[in-house]
Each structure stands twice: as structure tokens, then as C-alpha cells.
C-alpha positions as MATLAB code, in Angstrom:
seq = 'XXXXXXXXXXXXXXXXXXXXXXXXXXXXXXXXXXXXXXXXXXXXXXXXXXXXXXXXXXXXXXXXXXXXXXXXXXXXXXXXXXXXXXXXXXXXXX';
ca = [
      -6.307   15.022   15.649;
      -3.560   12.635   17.374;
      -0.275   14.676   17.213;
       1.313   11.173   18.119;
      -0.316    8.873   15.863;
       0.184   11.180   13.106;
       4.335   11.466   13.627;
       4.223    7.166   14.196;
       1.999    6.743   10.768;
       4.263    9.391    8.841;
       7.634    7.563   10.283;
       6.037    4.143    9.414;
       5.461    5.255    5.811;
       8.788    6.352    5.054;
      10.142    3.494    6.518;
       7.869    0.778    5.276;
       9.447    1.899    1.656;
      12.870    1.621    3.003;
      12.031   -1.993    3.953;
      10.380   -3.179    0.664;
      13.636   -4.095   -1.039;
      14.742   -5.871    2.192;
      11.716   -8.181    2.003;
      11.566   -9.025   -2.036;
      11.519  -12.668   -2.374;
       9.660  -12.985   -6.062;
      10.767  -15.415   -8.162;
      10.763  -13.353  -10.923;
      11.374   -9.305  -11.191;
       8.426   -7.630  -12.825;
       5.170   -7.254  -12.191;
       3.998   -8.144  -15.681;
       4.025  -11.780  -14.440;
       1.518  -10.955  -11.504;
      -1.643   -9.327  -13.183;
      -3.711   -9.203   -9.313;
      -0.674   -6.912   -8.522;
      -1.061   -4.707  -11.403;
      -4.231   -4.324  -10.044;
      -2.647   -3.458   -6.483;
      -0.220   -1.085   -8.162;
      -3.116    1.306   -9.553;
      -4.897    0.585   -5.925;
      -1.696    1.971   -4.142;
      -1.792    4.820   -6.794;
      -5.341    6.031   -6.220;
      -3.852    5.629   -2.212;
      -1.824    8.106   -2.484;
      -3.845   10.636   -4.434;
      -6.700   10.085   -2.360;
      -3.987   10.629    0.575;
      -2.870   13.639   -0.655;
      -6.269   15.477   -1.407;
      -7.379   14.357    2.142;
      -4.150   15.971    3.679;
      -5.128   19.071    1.984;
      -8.889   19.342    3.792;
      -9.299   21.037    7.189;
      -9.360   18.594   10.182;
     -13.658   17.956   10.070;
     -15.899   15.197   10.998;
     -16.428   13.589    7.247;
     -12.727   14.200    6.372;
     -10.985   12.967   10.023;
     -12.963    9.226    9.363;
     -11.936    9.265    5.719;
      -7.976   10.034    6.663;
      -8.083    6.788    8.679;
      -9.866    4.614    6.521;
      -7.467    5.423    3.736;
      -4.509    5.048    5.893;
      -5.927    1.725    6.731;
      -5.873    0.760    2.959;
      -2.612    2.537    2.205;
      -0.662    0.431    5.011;
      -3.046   -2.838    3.800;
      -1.128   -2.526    0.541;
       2.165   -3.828    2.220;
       0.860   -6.758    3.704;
      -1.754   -7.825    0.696;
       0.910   -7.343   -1.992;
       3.217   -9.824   -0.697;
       1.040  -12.260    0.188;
      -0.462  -12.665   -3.433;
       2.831  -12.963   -4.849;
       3.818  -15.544   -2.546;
       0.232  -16.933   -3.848;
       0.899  -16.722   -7.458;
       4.221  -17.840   -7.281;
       2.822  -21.148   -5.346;
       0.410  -21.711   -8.309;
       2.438  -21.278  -10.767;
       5.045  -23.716   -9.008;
       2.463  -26.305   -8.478;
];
């Protein structure tokens, strides 16, 4: 219902992906090495569906509170992803 939240959530989302490659610091390259973020990688995938069937509904009471719950999780997946690889990798290292 916020014209101006809306325009600052879709400009962070674009540009939260152009950042990613800025901020990789994993010691190694693929995600077969980190099975929690396998996990987050199907999370972030169900994000994004869940995203785009919620984008499709008519602005309503049930679906307004479920938009910014899963908006919530959808930007929670760039600061939880990084922080369990910097995790693993310190286990691993130990």
C-alpha cells in the first residue's frame, strides 16, 4: 500500500544482487562444501516463488501482512547466508 516503500524494496533487490559478488569472501567456490547453505539456497528459492504468487494477489488484508513477512525473509537471506559461511569456514579452520 506504500508507493514509497515499494520503489525502495524493489531498488534494494536489484541492487542487493549487484552487490553479492562484491562481498564474496568464501574460502572455497561452491556451495557443495556448505550443506546449511544448500539449505538456504532452496529457502531463497521457495522466496521467490512465494514472492511472485503474492505479487500476483489483489492488495487485501491476509495478502498485504504476508507480502511483508516474506520480504522480511527474502532480504534475511543476504545477511544469514554470509554469516554461516563465515561460520563454517571458522570451523572448518579450527
Amino acid at each position: 500500500p506504500n508507493k514509497l516503500g515499494g520503489v525502495i524494496d524493489l531498488v534494494m533487490s536489484i541492487a542487493i544482487l549487484f552487490l553479492m559478488p562484491l562481498l564474496h569472501t568464501n574460502e572455497t567456490q561452491g556451495l557443495q562444501f556448505y550443506p546449511l547453505n544448500q539449505i538456504l539456497f532452496w529457502y531463497m528459492v521457495i522466496m521467490i516463488l512465494l514472492l511472485t504468487w503474492i505479487g500476483a494477489r489483489p492488495v487485501e488484508a491476509p495478502y498485504i501482512i504476508t507480502g511483508q513477512i516474506l520480504t522480511i525473509l527474502y532480504f534475511s537471506y543476504y545477511i544469514i547466508n554470509p554469516l554461516i559461511i563465515k561460520l563454517w569456514d571458522n570451523m572448518l579452520n579450527s
